[in-house]
Short mmCIF file of C-alpha atoms and ligand atoms in Angstrom, two decimals:
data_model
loop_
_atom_site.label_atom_id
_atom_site.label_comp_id
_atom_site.label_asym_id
_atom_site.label_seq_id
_atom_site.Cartn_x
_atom_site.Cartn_y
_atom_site.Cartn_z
CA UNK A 867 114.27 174.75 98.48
CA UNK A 868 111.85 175.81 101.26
CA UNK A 869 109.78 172.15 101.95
CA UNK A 870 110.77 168.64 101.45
CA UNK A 871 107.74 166.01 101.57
CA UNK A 872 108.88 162.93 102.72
CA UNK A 873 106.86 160.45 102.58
CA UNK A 874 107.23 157.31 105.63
CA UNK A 875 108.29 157.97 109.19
CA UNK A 876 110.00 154.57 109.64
CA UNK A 877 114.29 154.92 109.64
CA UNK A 878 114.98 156.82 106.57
CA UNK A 879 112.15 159.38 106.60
CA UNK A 880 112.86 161.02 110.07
CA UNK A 881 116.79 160.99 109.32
CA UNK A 882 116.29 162.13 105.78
CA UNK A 883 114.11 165.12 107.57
CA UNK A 884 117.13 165.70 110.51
CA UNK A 885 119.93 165.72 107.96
CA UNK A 886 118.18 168.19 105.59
CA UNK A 887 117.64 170.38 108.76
CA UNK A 888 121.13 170.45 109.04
CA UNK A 889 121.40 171.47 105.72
CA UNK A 890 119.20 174.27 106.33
CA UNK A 891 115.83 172.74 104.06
CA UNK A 892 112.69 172.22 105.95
CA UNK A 893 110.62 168.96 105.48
CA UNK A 894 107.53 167.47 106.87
CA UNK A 895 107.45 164.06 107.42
CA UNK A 896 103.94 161.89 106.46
CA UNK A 897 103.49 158.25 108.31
CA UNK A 898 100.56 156.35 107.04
CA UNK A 899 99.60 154.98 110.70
CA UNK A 900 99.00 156.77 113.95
CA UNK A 901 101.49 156.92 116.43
CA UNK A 902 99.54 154.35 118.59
CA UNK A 903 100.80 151.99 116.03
CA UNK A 904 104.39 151.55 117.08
CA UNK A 905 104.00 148.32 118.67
CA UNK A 906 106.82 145.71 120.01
CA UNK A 907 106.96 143.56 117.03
CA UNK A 908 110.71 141.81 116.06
CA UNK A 909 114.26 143.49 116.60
CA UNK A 910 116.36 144.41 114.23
CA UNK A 911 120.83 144.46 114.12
CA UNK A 912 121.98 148.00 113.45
CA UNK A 913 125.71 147.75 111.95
CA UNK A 914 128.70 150.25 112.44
CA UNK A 915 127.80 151.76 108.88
CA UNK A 916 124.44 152.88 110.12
CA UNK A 917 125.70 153.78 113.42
CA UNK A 918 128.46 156.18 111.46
CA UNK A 919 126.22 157.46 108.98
CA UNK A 920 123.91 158.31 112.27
CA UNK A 921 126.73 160.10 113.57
CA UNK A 922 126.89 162.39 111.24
CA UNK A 923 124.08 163.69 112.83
CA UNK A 924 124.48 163.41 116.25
CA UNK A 925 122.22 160.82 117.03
CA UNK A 926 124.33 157.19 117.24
CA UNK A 927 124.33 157.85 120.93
CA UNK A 928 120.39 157.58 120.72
CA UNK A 929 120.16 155.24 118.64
CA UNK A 930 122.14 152.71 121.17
CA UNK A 931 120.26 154.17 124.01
CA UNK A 932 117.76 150.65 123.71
CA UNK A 933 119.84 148.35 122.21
CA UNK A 934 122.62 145.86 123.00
CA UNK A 935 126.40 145.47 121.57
CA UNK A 936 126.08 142.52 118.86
CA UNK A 937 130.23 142.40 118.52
CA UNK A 938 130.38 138.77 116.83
CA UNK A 939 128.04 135.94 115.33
CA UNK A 940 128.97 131.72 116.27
CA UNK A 941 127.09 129.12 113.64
CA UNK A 942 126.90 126.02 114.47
CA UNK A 943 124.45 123.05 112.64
CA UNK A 944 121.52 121.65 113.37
CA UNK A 945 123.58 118.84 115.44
CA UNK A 946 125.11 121.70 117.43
CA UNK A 947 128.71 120.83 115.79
CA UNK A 948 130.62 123.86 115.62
CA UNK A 949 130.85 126.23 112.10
CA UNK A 950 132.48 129.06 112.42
CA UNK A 951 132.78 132.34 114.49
CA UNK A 952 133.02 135.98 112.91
CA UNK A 953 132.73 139.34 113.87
CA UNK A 954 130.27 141.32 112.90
CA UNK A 955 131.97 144.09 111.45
CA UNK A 956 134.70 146.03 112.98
CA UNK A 957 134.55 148.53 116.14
CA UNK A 958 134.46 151.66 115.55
CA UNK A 959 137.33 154.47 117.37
CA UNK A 960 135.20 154.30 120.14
CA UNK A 961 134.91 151.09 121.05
CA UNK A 962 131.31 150.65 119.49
CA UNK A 963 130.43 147.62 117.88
CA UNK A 964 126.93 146.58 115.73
CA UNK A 965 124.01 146.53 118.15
CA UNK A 966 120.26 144.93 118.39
CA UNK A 967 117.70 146.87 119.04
CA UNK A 968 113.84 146.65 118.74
CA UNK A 969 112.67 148.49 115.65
CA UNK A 970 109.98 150.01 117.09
CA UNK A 971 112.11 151.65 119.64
CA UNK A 972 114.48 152.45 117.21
CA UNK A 973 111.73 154.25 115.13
CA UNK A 974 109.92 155.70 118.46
CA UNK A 975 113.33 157.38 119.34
CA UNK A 976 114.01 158.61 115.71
CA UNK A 977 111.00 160.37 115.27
CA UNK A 978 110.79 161.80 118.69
CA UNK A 979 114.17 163.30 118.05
CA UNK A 980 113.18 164.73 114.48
CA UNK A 981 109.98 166.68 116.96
CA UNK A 982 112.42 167.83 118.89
CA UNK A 983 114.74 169.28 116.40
CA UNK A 984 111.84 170.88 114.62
CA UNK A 985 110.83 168.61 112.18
CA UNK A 986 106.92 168.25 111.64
CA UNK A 987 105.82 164.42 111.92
CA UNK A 988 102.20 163.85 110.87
CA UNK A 989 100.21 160.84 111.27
CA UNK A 990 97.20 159.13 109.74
CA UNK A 991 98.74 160.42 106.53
CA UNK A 992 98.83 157.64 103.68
CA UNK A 993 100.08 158.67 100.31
CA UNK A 994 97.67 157.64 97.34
CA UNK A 995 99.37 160.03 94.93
CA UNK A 996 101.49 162.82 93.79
CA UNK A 997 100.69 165.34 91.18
CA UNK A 998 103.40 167.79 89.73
CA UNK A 999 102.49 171.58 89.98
CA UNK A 1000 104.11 174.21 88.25
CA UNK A 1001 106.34 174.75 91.31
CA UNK A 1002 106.92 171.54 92.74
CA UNK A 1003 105.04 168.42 94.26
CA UNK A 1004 101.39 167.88 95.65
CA UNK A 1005 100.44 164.90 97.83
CA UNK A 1006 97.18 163.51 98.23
CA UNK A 1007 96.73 161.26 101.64
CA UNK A 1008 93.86 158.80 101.53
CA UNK A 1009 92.43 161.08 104.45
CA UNK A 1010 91.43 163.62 101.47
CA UNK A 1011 94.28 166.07 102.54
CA UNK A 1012 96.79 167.51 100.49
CA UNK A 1013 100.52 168.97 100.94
CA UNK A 1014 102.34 170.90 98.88
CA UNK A 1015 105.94 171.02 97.93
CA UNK A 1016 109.36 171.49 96.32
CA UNK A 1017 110.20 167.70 96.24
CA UNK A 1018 108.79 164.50 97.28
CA UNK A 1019 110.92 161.74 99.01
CA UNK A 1020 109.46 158.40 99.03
CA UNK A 1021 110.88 157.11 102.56
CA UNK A 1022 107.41 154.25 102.62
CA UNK A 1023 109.65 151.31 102.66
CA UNK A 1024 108.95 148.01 101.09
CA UNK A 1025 105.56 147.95 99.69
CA UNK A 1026 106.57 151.93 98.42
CA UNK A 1027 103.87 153.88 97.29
CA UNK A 1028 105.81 156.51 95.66
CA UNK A 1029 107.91 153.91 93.52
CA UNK A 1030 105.14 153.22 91.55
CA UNK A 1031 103.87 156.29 90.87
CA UNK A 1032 107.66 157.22 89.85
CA UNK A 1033 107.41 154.02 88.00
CA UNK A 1034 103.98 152.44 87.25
CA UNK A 1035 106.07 149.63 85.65
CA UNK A 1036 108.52 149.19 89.23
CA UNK A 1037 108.77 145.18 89.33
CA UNK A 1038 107.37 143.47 92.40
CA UNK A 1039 109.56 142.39 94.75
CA UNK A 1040 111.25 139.30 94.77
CA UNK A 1041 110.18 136.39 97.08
CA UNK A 1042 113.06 134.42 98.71
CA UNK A 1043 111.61 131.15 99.85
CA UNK A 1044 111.97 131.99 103.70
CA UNK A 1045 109.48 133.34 106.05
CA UNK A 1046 110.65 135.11 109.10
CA UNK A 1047 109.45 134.96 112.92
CA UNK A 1048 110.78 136.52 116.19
CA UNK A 1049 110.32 136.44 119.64
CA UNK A 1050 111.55 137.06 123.16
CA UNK A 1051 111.98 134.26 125.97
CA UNK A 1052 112.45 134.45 129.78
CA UNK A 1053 113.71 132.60 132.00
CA UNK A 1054 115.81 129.99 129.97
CA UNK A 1055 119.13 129.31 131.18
CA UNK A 1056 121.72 129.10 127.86
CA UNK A 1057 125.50 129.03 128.26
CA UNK A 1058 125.83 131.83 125.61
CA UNK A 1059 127.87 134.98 125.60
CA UNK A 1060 125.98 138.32 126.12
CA UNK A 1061 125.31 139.70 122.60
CA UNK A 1062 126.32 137.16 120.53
CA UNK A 1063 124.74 135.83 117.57
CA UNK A 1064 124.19 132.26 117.97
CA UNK A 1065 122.87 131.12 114.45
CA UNK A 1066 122.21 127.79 114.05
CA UNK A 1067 121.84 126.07 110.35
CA UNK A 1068 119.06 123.88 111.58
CA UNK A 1069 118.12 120.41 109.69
CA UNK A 1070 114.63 121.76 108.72
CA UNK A 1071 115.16 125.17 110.21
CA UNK A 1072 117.39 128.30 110.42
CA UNK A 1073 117.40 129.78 113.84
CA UNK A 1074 119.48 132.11 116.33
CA UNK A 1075 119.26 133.86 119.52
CA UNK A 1076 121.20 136.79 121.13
CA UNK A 1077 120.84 136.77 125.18
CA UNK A 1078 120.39 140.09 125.75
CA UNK A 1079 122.35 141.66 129.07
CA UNK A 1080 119.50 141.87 130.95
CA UNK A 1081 119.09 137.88 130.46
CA UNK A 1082 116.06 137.64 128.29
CA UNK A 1083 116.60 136.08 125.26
CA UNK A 1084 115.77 137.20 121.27
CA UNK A 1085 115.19 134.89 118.89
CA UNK A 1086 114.79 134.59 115.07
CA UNK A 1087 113.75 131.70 112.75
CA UNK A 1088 113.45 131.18 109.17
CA UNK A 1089 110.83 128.58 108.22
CA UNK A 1090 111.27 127.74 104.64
CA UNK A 1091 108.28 128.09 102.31
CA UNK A 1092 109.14 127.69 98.56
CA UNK A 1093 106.09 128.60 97.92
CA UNK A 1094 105.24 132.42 97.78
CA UNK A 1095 102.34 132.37 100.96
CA UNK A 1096 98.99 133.87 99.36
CA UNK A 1097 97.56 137.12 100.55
CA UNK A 1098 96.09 136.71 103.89
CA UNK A 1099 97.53 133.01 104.57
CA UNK A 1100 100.17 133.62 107.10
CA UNK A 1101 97.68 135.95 108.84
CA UNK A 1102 95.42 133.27 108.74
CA UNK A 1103 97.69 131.31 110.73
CA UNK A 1104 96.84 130.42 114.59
CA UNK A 1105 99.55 131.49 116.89
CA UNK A 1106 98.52 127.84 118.80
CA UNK A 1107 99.48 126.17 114.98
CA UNK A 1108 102.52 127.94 113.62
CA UNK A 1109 104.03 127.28 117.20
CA UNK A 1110 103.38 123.95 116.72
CA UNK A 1111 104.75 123.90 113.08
CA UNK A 1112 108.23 125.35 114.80
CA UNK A 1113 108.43 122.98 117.66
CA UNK A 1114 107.91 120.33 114.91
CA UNK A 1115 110.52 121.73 112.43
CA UNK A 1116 113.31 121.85 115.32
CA UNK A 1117 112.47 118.54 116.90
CA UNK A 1118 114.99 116.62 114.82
CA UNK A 1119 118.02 119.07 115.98
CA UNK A 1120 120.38 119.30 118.91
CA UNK A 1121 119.46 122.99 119.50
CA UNK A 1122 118.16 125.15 122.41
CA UNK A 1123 115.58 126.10 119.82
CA UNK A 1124 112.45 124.29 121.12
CA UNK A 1125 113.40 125.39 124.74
CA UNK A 1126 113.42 128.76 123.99
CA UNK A 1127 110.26 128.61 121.44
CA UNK A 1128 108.06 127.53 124.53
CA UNK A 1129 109.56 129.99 126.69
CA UNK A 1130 108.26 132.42 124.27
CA UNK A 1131 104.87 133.86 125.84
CA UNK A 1132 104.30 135.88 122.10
CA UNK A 1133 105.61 134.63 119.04
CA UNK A 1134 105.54 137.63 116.47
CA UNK A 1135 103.66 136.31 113.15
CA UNK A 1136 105.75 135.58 110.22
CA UNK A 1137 106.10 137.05 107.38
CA UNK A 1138 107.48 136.44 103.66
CA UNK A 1139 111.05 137.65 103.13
CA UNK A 1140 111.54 139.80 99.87
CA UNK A 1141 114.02 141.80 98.19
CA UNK A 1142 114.49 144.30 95.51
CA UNK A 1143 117.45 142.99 93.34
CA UNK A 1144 116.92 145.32 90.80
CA UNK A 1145 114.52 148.60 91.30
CA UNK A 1146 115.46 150.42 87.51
CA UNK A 1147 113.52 153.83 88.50
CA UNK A 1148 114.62 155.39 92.01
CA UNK A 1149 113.79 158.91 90.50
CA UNK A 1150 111.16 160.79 88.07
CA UNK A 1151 111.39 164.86 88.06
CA UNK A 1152 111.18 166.01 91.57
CA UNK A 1153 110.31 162.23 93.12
CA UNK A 1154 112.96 160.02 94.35
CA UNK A 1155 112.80 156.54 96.64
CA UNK A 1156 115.16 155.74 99.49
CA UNK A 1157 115.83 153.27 101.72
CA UNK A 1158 113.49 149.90 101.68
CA UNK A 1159 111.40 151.35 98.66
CA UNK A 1160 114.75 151.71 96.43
CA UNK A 1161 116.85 148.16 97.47
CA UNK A 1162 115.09 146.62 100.34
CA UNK A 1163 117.41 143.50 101.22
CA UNK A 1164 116.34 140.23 102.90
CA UNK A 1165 117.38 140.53 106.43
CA UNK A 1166 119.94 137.94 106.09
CA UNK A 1167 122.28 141.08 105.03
CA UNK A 1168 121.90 142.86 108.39
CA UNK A 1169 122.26 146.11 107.26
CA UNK A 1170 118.18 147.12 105.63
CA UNK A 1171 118.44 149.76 108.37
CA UNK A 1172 122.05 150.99 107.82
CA UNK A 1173 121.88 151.27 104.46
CA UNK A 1174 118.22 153.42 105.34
CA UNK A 1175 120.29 155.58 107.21
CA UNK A 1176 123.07 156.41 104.89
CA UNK A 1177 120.98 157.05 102.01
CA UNK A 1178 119.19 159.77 104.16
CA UNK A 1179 122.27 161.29 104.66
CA UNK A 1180 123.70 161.07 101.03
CA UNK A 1181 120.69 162.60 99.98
CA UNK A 1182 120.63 165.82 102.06
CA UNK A 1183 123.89 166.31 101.08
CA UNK A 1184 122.96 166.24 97.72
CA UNK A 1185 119.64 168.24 98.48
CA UNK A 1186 122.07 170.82 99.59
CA UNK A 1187 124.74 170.97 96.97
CA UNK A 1188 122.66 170.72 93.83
CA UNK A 1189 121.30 173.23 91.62
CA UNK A 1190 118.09 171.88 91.43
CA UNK A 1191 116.04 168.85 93.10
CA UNK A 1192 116.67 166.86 89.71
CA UNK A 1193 119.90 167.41 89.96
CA UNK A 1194 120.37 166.46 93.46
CA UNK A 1195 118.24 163.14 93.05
CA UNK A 1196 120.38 162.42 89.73
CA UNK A 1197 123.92 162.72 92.00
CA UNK A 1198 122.13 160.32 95.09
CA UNK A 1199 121.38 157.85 92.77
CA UNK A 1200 125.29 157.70 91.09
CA UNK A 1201 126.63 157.78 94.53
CA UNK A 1202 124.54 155.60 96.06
CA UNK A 1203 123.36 152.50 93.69
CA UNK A 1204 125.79 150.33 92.97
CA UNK A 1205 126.39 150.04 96.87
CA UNK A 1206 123.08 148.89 97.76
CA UNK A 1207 122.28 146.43 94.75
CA UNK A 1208 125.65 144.37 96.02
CA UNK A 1209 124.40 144.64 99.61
CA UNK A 1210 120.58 143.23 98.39
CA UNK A 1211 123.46 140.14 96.17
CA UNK A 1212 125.27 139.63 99.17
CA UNK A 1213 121.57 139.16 101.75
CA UNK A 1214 120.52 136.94 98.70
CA UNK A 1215 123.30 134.44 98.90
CA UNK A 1216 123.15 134.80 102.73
CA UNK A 1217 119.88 133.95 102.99
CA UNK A 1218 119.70 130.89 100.17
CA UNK A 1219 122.31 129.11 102.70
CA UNK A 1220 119.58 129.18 105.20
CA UNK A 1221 117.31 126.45 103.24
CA UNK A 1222 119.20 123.61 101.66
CA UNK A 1223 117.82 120.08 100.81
CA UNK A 1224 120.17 117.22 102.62
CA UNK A 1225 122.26 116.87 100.26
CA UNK A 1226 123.34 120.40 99.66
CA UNK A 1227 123.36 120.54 103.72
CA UNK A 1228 126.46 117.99 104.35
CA UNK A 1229 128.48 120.26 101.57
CA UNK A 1230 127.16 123.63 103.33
CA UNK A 1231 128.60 121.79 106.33
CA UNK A 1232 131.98 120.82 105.08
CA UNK A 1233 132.27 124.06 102.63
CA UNK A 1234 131.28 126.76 105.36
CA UNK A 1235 133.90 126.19 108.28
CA UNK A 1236 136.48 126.75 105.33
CA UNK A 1237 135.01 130.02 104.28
CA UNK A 1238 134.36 130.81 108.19
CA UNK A 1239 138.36 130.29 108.77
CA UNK A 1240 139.39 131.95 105.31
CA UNK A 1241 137.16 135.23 106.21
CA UNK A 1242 138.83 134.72 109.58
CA UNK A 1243 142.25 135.02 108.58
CA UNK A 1244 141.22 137.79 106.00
CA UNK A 1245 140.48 140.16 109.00
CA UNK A 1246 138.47 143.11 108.62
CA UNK A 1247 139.44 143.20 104.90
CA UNK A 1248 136.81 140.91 103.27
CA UNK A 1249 133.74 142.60 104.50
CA UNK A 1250 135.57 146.08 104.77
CA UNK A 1251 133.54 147.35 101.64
CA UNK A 1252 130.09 146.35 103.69
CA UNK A 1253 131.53 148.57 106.68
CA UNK A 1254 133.74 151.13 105.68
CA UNK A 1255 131.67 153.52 104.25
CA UNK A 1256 132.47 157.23 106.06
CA UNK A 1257 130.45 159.87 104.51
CA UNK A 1258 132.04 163.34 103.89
CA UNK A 1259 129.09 165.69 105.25
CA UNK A 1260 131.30 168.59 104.59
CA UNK A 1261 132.63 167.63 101.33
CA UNK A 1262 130.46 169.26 98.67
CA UNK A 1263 129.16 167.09 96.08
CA UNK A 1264 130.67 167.98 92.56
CA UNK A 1265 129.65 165.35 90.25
CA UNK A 1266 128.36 166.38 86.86
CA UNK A 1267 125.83 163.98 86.50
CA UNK A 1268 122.72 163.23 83.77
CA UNK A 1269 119.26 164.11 84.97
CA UNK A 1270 117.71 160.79 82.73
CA UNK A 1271 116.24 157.98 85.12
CA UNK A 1272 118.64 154.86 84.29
CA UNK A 1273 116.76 152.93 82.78
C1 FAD B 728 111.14 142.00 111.04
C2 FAD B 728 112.25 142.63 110.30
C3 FAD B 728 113.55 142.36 110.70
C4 FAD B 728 114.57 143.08 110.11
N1 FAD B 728 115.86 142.86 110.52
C5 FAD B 728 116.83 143.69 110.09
C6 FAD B 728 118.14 143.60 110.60
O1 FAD B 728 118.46 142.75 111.40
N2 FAD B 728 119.04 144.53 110.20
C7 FAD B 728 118.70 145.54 109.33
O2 FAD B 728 119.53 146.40 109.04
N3 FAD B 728 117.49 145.59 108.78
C8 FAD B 728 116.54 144.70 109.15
N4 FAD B 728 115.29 144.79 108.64
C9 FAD B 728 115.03 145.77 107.61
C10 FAD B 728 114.85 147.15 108.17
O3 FAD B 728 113.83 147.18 109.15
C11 FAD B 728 114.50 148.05 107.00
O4 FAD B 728 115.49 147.91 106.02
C12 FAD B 728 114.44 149.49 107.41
O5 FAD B 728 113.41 149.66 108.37
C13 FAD B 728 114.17 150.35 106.19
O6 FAD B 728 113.82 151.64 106.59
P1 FAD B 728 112.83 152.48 105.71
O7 FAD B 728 112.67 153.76 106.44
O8 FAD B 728 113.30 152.49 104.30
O9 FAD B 728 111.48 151.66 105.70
P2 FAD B 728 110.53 151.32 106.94
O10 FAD B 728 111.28 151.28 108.19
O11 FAD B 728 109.74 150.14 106.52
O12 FAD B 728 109.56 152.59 107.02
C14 FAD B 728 108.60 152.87 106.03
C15 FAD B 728 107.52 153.70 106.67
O13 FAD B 728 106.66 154.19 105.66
C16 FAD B 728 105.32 154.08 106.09
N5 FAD B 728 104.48 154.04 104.90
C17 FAD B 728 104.32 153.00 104.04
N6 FAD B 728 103.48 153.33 103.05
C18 FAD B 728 103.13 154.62 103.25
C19 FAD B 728 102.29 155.54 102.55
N7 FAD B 728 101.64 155.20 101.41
N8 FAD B 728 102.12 156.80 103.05
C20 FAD B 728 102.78 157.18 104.20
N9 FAD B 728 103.58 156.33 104.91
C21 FAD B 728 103.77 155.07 104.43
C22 FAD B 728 105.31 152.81 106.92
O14 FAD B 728 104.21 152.76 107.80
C23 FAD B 728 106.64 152.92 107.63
O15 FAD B 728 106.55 153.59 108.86
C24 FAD B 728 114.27 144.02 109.12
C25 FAD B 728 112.95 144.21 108.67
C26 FAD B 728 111.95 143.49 109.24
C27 FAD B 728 110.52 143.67 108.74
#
């Protein structure tokens, strides 16, 4: 194998690119925007999974080099009355727990790092299509270039070109009711513990804030919207009129939330939440999907990002091991699948608590401080599977495995 395309320089396509060096297989990573792009925008948490899947290559110390510890999450309801407190996931040997940091940081530093190991990053370079050749891959870009080949990884996240020209037939994703919004807020004074999740089931509302070390705070809400928002209508949206459609939503609860909304100079547009329950075709000859464009999950999960990360390491393991790319795309799909569709279940159900009528709200209210204290007692062991995953980089990957997509 001499060149990898890979196709997205988000999270998965520069680590895909610095875990194949490692194996030895040269790739050249294709972003669709300029660099100039990488703007503030929202935050996102970065669990111990990612973090040890990072490891692998070295880079978990970089990736923390922005971002602050996020140990443990408090929920509380929209009166302020007290839910439940849980870690969020377990520390790691060395003391490091899940951490928040701003994506676009997160992908600045990522892709800086892939330069300076040797990886090529172009930009500008949007993938229209992929054509096989008689030894390998070619990419077209809308710019009229073209790249050439042994494989093709399709790293373009959610709205993933490359999945549908694997799969013309890919299903959309699937809309889950909630938008999503961000910000940052100075100079409010909470009584909150450094790091900490404060989520707060809201009557109207979800919402939570982290104060971050250096005092500013970072918020999150979820404004429900049953209805799936038409193209161009959340854009469409003042700034001046969806913050007054927050401050409305959290006027009837006993939160910080409207202090900290109008503390917010810049509140980051929203945006509809989707997932991929179900994606049937991650592969297709010498194409496969990863990260976001295979089983993006609704934030509510917490671990989009981590689970980016340890696919890109699965796969260069496989890259490496395999006879052929086919064969390597087949194994990354056995060992990786059923993993990520119960992670994309388990942001589902997390997210559907977030929007309840009133009724269903007084049960989430009585039902969730049991579950809080029963996951409590359970320890580590309930939401081990979510965390515990160490992968073997040395361990070669054996599996005899059938080159058909599953279908
Ligand atoms: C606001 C927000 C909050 C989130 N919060 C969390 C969180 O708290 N925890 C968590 O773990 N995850 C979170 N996520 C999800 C997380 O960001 C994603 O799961 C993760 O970024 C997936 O990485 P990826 O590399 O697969 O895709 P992305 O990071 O989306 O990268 C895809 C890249 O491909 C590029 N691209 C797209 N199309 C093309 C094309 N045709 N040609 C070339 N390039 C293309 C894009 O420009 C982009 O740079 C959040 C996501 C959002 C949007």
């Amino acid at each position: 194998m001499n060149e990898v395309l890979i196709i997205g320089g988000g999270i998965a396509g520069p680590v895909t690119a610095m875990a194949l060096a490692r194996a030895g297989i040269d790739s050249t990573v294709y972003e669709a925007y300029d660099r100039t792009a990488d703007g503030v925008g929202a935050y996102l948490t970065f669990a111990v999974n990612g973090l040890d899947a990072l490891a692998v290559l070295g880079l978990d110390e970089l990736a923390a080099r922005h971002a602050f510890a996020t140990p443990s999450a408090v929920f509380r309801n929209g009166a302020g009355r007290w839910l439940g407190e849980l870690p969020l996931g377990p520390a790691r040997a060395d003391g490091r727990v899940g951490m928040t940091i701003r994506r676009a940081d997160l992908y600045r530093e990522l892709r800086d790092e892939a330069i300076r190991r040797g990886v090529r990053v172009e930009y500008g370079k949007r993938l229209v299509h992929v054509e096989r050749t008689e030894t390998g891959v070619l990419a077209h870009f809308e710019d009229g270039s073209r790249a050439h080949g042994d494989a093709l990884v399709g790293a373009d996240g959610l709205r993933s070109r490359v999945r549908t020209v694997i799969d013309p037939l890919a299903p959309a994703g699937r809309y889950t009711g909630l938008l999503n919004t961000a910000g940052y807020a100075d100079g409010v004074q909470v009584d909150a513990k450094a790091g900490v999740a404060n989520m707060y089931f809201g009557k109207r509302c979800f919402f939570c804030y982290f104060r971050n070390p250096n005092g500013q705070l970072w918020w999150f809400a979820n404004p429900p919207r049953p209805a799936e928002p038409a193209p161009g209508e959340l854009a469409a949206l003042s700034p001046e009129a969806f913050r007054a459609e927050l401050l409305d939503l959290f006027s009837v609860d006993d939160t910080p939330a409207t202090e900290i909304i109008e503390a917010t100079e810049e509140i980051v547009s929203p945006w509809g939440t989707y997932d991929y329950p179900l994606t049937p075709v991650w592969r297709r000859d010498r194409m496969v999907i990863i990260g976001d464009a295979a089983h993006a999950t609704s934030p509510a999960a917490g671990q989009g990002a981590s689970m980016a990360c340890e696919d890109a390491v699965e796969l260069a393991r496989c890259l490496r091991d395999a006879p052929d790319p086919e064969d390597a795309f087949a194994a990354f799909e056995r060992l990786r699948r059923d993993r990520v569709e119960r992670i994309v279940a388990m942001g589902k159900r997390n997210g559907d608590q977030k929007a309840v009528g009133p009724v269903a709200r007084v049960v989430r209210d009585l039902v969730l401080p049991v579950v809080f204290r029963r996951m409590a007692r359970a320890g580590a062991g309930s939401t081990a599977w979510v965390y515990d995953y160490a992968i073997d980089w040395d361990a070669p990957i054996h599996e005899r495995v059938s080159k058909r997509p599953i279908q």
